Every structure is written in C-alpha cells, then in structure tokens.
Tab-separated table of C-alpha atoms and ligand atoms in Angstrom:
chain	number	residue	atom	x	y	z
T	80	UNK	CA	2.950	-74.290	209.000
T	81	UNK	CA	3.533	-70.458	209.631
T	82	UNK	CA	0.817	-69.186	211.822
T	83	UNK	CA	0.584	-65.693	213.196
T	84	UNK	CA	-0.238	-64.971	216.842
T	85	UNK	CA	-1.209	-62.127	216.315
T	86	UNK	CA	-4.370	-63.480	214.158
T	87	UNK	CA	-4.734	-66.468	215.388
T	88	UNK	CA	-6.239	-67.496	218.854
T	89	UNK	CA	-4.076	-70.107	220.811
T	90	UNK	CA	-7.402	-71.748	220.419
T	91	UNK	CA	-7.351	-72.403	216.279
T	92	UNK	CA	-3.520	-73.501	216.787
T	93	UNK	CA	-3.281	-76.581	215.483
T	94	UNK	CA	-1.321	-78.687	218.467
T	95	UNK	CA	2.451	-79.474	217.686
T	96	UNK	CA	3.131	-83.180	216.489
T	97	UNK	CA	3.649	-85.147	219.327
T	98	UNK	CA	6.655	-88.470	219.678
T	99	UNK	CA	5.566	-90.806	217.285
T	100	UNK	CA	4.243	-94.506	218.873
T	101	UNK	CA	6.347	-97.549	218.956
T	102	UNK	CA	4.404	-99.625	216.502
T	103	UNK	CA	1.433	-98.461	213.924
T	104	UNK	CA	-1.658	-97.983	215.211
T	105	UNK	CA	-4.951	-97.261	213.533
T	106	UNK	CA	-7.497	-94.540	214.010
T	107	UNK	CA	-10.640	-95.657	213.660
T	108	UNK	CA	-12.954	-93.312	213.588
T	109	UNK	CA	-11.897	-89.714	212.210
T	110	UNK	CA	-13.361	-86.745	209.575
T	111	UNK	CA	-10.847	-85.500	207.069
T	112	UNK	CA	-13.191	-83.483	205.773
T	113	UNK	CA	-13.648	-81.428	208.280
T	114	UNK	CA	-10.326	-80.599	209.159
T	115	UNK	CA	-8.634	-77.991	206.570
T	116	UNK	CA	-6.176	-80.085	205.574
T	117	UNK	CA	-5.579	-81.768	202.186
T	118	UNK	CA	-5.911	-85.614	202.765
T	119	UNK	CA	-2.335	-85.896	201.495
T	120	UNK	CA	-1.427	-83.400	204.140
T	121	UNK	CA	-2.916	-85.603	206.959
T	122	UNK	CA	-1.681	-88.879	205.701
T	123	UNK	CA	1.765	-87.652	206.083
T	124	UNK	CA	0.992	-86.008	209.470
T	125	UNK	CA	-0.284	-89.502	210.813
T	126	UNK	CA	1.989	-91.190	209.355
T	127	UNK	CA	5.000	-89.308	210.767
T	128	UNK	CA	3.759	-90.618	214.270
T	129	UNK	CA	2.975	-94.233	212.724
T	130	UNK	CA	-0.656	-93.970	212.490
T	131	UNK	CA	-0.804	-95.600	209.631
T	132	UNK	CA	-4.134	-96.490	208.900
T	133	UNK	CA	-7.631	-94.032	209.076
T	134	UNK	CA	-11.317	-95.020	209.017
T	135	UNK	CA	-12.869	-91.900	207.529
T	136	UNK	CA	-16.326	-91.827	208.166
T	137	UNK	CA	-19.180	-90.733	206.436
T	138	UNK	CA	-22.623	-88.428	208.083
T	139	UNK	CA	-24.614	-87.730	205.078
T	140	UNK	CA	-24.832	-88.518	201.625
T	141	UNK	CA	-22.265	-86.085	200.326
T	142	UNK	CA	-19.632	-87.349	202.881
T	143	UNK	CA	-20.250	-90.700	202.216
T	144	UNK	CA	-19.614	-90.710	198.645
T	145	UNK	CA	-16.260	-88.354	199.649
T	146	UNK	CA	-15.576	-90.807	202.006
T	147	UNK	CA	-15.545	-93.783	199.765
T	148	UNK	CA	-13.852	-91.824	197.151
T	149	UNK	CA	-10.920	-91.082	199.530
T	150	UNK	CA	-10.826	-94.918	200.030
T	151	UNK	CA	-10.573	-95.950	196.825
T	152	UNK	CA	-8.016	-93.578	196.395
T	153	UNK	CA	-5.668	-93.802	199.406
T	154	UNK	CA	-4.861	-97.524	200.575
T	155	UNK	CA	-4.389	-95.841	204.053
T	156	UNK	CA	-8.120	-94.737	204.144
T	157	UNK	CA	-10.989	-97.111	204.598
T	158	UNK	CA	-14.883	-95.379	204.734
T	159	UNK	CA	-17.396	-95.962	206.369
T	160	UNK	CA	-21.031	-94.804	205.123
T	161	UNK	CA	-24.241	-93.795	206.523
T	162	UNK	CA	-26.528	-90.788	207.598
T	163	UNK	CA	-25.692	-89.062	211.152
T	164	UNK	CA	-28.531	-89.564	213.534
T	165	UNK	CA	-28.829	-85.873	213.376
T	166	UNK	CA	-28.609	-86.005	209.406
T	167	UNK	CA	-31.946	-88.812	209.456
T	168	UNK	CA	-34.636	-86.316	211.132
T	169	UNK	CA	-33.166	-83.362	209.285
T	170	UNK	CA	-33.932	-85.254	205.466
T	171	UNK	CA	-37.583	-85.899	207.028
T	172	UNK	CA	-38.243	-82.699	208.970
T	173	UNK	CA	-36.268	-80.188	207.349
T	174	UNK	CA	-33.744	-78.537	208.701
T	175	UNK	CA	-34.769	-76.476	212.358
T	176	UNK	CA	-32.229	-73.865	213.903
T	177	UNK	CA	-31.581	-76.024	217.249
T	178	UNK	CA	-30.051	-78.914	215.449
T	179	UNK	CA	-27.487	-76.384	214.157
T	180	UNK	CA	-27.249	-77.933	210.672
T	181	UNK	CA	-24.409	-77.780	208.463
T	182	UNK	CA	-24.482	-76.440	205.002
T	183	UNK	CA	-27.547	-75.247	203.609
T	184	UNK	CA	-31.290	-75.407	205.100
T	185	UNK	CA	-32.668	-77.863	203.638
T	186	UNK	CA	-37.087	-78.513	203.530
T	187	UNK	CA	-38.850	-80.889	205.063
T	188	UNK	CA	-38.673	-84.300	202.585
T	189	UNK	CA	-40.614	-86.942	204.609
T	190	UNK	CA	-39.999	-90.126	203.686
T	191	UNK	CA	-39.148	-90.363	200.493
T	192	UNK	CA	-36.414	-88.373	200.992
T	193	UNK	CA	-34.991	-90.719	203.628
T	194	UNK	CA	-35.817	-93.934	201.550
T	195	UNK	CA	-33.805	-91.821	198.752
T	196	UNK	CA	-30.780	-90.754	200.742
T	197	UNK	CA	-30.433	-94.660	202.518
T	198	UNK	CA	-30.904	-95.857	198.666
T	199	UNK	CA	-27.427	-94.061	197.949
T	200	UNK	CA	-26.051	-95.297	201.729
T	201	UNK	CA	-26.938	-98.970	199.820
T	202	UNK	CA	-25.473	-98.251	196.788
T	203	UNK	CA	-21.809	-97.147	198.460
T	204	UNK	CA	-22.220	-99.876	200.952
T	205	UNK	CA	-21.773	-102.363	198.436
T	206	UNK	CA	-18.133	-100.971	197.253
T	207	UNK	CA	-15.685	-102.915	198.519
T	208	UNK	CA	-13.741	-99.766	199.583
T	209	UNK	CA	-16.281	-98.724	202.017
T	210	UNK	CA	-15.532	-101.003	205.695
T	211	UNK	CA	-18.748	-100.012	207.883
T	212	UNK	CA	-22.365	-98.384	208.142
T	213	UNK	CA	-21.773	-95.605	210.200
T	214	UNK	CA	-21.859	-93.535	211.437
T	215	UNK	CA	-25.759	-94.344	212.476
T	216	UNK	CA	-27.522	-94.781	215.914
T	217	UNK	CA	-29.251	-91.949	218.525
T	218	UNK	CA	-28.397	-88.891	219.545
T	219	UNK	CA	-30.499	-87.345	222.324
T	220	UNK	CA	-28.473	-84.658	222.979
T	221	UNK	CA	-28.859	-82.663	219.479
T	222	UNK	CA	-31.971	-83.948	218.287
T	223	UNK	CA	-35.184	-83.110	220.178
T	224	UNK	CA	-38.262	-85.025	220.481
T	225	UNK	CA	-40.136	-84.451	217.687
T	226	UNK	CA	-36.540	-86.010	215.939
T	227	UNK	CA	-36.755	-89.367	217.535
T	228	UNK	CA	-39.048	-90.956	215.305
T	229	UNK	CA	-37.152	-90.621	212.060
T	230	UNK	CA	-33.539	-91.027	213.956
T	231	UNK	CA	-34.975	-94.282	215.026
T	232	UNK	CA	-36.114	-95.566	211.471
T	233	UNK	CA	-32.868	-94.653	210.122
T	234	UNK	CA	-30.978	-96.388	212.533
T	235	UNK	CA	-33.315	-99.567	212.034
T	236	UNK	CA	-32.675	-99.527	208.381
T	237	UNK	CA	-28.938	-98.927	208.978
T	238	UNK	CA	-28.534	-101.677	210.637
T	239	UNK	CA	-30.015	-103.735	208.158
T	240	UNK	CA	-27.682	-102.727	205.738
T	241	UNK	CA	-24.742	-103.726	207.302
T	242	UNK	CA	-26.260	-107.091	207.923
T	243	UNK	CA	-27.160	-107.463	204.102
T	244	UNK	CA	-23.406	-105.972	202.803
T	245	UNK	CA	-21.657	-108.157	205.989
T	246	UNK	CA	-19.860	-104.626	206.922
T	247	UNK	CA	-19.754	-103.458	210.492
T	248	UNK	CA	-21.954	-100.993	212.017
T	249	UNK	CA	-20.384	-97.891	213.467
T	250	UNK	CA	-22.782	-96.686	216.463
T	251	UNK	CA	-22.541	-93.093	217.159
T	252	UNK	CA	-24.598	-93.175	221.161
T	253	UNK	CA	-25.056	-89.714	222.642
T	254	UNK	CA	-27.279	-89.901	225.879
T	255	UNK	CA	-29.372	-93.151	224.529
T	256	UNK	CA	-27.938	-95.658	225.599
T	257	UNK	CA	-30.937	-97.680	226.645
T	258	UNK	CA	-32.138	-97.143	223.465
T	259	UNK	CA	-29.235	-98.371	221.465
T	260	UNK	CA	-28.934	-101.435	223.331
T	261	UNK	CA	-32.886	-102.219	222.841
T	262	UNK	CA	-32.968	-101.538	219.041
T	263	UNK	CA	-29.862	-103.424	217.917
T	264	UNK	CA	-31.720	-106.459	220.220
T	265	UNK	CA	-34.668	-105.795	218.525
T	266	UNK	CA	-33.340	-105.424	214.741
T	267	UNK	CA	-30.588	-108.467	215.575
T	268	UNK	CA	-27.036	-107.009	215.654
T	269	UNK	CA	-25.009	-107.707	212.706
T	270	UNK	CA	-21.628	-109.454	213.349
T	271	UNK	CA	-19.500	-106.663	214.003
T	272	UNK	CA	-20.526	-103.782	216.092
T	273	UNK	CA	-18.441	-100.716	217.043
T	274	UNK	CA	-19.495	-98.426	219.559
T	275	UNK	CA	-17.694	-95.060	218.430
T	276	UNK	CA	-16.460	-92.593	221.279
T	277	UNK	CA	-17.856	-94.880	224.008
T	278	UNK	CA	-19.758	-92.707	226.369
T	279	UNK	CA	-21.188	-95.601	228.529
T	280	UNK	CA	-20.110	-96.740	231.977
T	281	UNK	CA	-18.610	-99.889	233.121
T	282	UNK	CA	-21.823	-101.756	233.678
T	283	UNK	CA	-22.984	-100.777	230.136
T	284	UNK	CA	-19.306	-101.810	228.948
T	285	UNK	CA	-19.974	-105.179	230.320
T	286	UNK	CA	-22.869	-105.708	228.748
T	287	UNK	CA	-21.440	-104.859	225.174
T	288	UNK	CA	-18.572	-107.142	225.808
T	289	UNK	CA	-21.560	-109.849	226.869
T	290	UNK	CA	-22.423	-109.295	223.468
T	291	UNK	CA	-18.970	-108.741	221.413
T	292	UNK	CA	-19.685	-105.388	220.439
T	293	UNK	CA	-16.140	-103.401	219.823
T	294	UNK	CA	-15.752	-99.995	222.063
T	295	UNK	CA	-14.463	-97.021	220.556
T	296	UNK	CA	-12.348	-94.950	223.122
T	297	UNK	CA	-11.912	-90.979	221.736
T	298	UNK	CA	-9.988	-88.246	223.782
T	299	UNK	CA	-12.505	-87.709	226.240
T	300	UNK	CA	-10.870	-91.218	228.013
T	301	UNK	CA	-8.249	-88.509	228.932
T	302	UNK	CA	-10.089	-86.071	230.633
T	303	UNK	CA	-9.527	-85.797	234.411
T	304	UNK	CA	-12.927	-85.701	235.368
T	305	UNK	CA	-13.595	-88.938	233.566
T	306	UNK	CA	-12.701	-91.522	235.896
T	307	UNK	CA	-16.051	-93.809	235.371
T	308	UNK	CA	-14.792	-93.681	231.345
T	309	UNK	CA	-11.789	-94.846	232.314
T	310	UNK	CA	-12.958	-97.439	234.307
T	311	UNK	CA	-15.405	-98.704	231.134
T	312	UNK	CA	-11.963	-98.979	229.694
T	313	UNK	CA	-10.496	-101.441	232.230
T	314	UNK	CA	-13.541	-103.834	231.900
T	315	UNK	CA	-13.834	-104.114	228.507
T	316	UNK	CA	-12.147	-107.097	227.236
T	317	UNK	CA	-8.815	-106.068	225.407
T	318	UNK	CA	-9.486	-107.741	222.342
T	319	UNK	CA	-12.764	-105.277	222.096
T	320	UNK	CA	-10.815	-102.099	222.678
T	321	UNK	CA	-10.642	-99.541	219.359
T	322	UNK	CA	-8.751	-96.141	219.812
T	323	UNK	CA	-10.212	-93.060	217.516
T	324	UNK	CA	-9.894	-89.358	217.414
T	325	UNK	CA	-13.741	-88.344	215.927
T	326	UNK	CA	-11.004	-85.575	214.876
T	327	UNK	CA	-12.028	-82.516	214.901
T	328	UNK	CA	-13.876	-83.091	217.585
T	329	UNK	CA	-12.376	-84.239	220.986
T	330	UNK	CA	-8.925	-83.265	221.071
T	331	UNK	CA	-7.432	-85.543	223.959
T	332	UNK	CA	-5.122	-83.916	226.991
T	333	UNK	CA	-3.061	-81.696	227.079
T	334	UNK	CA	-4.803	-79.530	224.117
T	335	UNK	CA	-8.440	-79.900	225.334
T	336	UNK	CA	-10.370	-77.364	222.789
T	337	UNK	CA	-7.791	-77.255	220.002
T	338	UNK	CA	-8.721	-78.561	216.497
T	339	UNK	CA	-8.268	-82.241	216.624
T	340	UNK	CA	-6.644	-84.669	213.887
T	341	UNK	CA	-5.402	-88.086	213.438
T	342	UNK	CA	-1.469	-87.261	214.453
T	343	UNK	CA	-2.550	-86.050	217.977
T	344	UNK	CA	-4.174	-90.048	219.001
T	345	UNK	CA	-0.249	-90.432	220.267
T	346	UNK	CA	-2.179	-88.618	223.142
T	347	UNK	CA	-4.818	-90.927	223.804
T	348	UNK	CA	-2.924	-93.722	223.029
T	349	UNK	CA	-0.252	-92.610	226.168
T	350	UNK	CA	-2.947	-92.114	228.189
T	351	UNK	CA	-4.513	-95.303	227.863
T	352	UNK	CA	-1.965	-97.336	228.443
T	353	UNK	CA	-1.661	-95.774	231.748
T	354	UNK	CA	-4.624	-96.423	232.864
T	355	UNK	CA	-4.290	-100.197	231.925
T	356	UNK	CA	-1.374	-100.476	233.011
T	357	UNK	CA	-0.036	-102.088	229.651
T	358	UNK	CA	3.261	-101.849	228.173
T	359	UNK	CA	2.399	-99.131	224.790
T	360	UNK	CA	3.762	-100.969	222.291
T	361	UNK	CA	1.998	-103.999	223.067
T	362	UNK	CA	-1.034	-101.711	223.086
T	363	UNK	CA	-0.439	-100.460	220.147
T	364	UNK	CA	-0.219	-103.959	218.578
T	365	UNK	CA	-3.656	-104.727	220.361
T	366	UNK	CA	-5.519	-101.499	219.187
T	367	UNK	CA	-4.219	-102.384	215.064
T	368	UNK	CA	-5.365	-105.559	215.496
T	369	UNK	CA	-8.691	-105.248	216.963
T	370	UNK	CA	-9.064	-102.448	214.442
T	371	UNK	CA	-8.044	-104.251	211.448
T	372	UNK	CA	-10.505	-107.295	212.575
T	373	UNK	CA	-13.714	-105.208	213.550
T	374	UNK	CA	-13.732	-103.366	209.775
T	375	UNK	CA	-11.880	-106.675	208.463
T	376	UNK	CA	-9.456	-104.472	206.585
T	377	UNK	CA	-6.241	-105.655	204.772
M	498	ZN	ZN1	-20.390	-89.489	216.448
M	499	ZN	ZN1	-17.841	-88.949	214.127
C-alpha cells in the first residue's frame, strides 16, 4: 500500500505486518467495519500471519445485520450482535454531543424504539451465523448519568437473549465493574460469558474465573504501565484466556496510537506469552481453542 509521507501523519500509517505466529490463532473480538479496508483485504492480511479466524462484532442495528452478513459470507468471520451500551441510551434519549455519536443525530425514541431495535438484535440472534450477543454491558466512562437507566435495561434484555438463542454474551465493561458483576447475578448468566478487553484487576479476574466467565485480553495487556492487567492475566485460569484486537481501537506495543487491525494481534500475542511465561505456540493452540469453545464455532 503506497502511502505518502508527505500527507500522511506517521500517526494514520497503518503498522507494517509483523512475523506471522507459529500456529492459527483467533481474534475474537474485532470491527471490520471500521477499519478502511475491504473485508477481503483484511482476511488476507490476517491470514498472512495465521490469524485465521475473526469474531466481528456488532454495536447497533446497522452493524449487526453487516456483521452477520459478513458471516454468512466469509467462513473465516463469525458475528456477534447487539446494541453498544452507548448505542442503548442514545435510541431512548436521543443522541447528546458528549456521547460523541457516530453517524447521524438521531431524536429521542423512548422505549419503543429500544424494544424495536432489540426486536431486530432477536431476529439476527437466531441465524446460525451470528456466535454471541455482544457487544452489550456498561459503560461509565462515555455515558453519563442520566444514560444509566436505559444502558442498564438493554443490558438486562441482552442477556436474556443469549440465554433464549444459547449464544454467548460478549460484555463490553468500561469503569462498572461492580455493576456488571451484580446484573449478570441478578439476570442469571447464560452459559458462556466473555468479558471483552478485560479492564478488571486480579481480584475481579478471580472472581470471573469463580464463575467461568471467559476474559478477553486486547493490546492494552501490553502497555508498560499496565502491570496490575498483566497480573489479571496470570490468574486467570488458561483455559479462560481469549486474545482480541477491538481493532481499531487499541493498537498493542510497539505502535501505541496507530490504526489497529486483526494482522497486528502477533503483537499481543508475543507479549503475552511473556508474561506467562508459556512457550507461543502452545499459546497459540490455547487461545484457538478457548476461542473456538466460548462462541462454539466450527
Ligand atoms: Zn467494547
Ligand atoms: Zn468492540
């Protein structure tokens, strides 16, 4: 790909394709759709460092239907569906400049226009293309207070659905963790549960191993400053560990701040083998596994 430096900021440089891993490894929890590449383009980018298979995942309506589109399309893609925890108050509320919305501004619905958008959630979740309900749970950080309330119902109802469809539920968790913990206790957590870019420490990793939820490790596992991260990672059992890149979010180490994409989880992969102090390609063979068995793919 011919880019100019004269245009283009070292910043919007996509990151060179790093040594491809030993074995296949899956990432399993990314957004194609978001990354400016045809999906034909990425496959072969992934591939090319044996990531082999993709869990693309859904945040609204729109990408939800993409998302199980792509799935039935590509045997490499599986989708998961559901609406964002930002997406949930912004149906109900309208859309308010601090949540930073993509797309248009959209009016307040109320209810009925969550009840309509989880109606279509259903109707995908029943495909047998689409994996998981996700990505769903709280985010504190975006959404303010006046959000909770409808973030909260959508998460309930969420959950429910991947309990009725038997699909695992993909738990996005940004500053509420308390709060995630007590609602999927209240509602009854559905077999499979995958915490997505764990952000928790080891005492909350515990816990969700207590419980058999799956933890999602992204890029920032290989950020210096994230030591307490990294030590979530060592005490969470190794059949529970997922590896993901949330791509194009969350580029891992050494290219922190560049647009992120499925090829560059070599990075992240590296990285946490180090800090387990496991041989890679027998990580590798762990991560595919635990990946295939948490969204029960092929
Ligand atoms: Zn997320
Ligand atoms: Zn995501």
């Amino acid at each position: 790909m011919a880019s100019s430096k004269s245009r283009d900021s070292k910043q919007d440089t996509p990151p060179p394709v790093p040594e491809q891993l030993p074995a296949p490894v899956a990432d399993s929890h990314t957004h194609l759709d978001m990354q400016g590449r045809t999906t034909e383009e990425s496959l072969k980018l992934s591939a090319s460092v044996n990531v082999t298979a993709l869990v693309q995942v859904g945040c609204d309506v729109r990408s939800s239907e993409w998302a199980a589109q792509q799935a039935s399309a590509f045997p490499a893609i599986h989708a998961t569906v559901a609406l964002h925890p930002n997406e949930a108050p912004r149906l109900v509320l309208g859309d308010m400049d601090e949540w930073a919305g993509r797309g248009a501004q959209r009016d307040a619905g109320g209810e009925a226009a969550l009840d309509a958008a989880v109606e279509r959630i259903a109707e995908l979740a029943a495909r047998p293309e689409v994996v998981g309900i996700g990505e769903t749970g709280l985010d504190y950080f975006r959404t303010g207070p006046e959000g909770v309330a409808a973030q909260q119902e959508s998460f309930r109802r969420h959950i429910a659905l991947a309990k009725e469809f038997g699909k695992a539920l993909v738990i996005h968790d940004r500053d509420a963790h308390e709060d995630v913990l007590r609602i999927l206790g209240e509602e009854g957590a559905p077999e499979r549960v995958v915490f997505h870019c764990y952000s928790g420490d080891a005492a909350m990793a515990r816990v969700c191993a207590e419980a058999g939820y799956y933890l999602s490790f992204a890029g920032p596992v290989t950020f210096k400053a994230n030591d307490a991260l990294r030590e979530a990672l060592r005490v969470t059992p190794l059949d529970r560990v997922l590896v993901e890149t949330d791509a194009p979010f969350l580029t891992p180490v050494p290219y922190r701040g560049r647009p992120n994409a499925p090829y560059l989880i070599p990075y992240t992969v590296r990285s946490m083998a180090e800090t387990l102090d496991v041989e890679l390609r027998a990580l590798c063979a762990v991560l595919d596994e635990n990946t295939r068995r948490a969204f029960e793919l092929m």
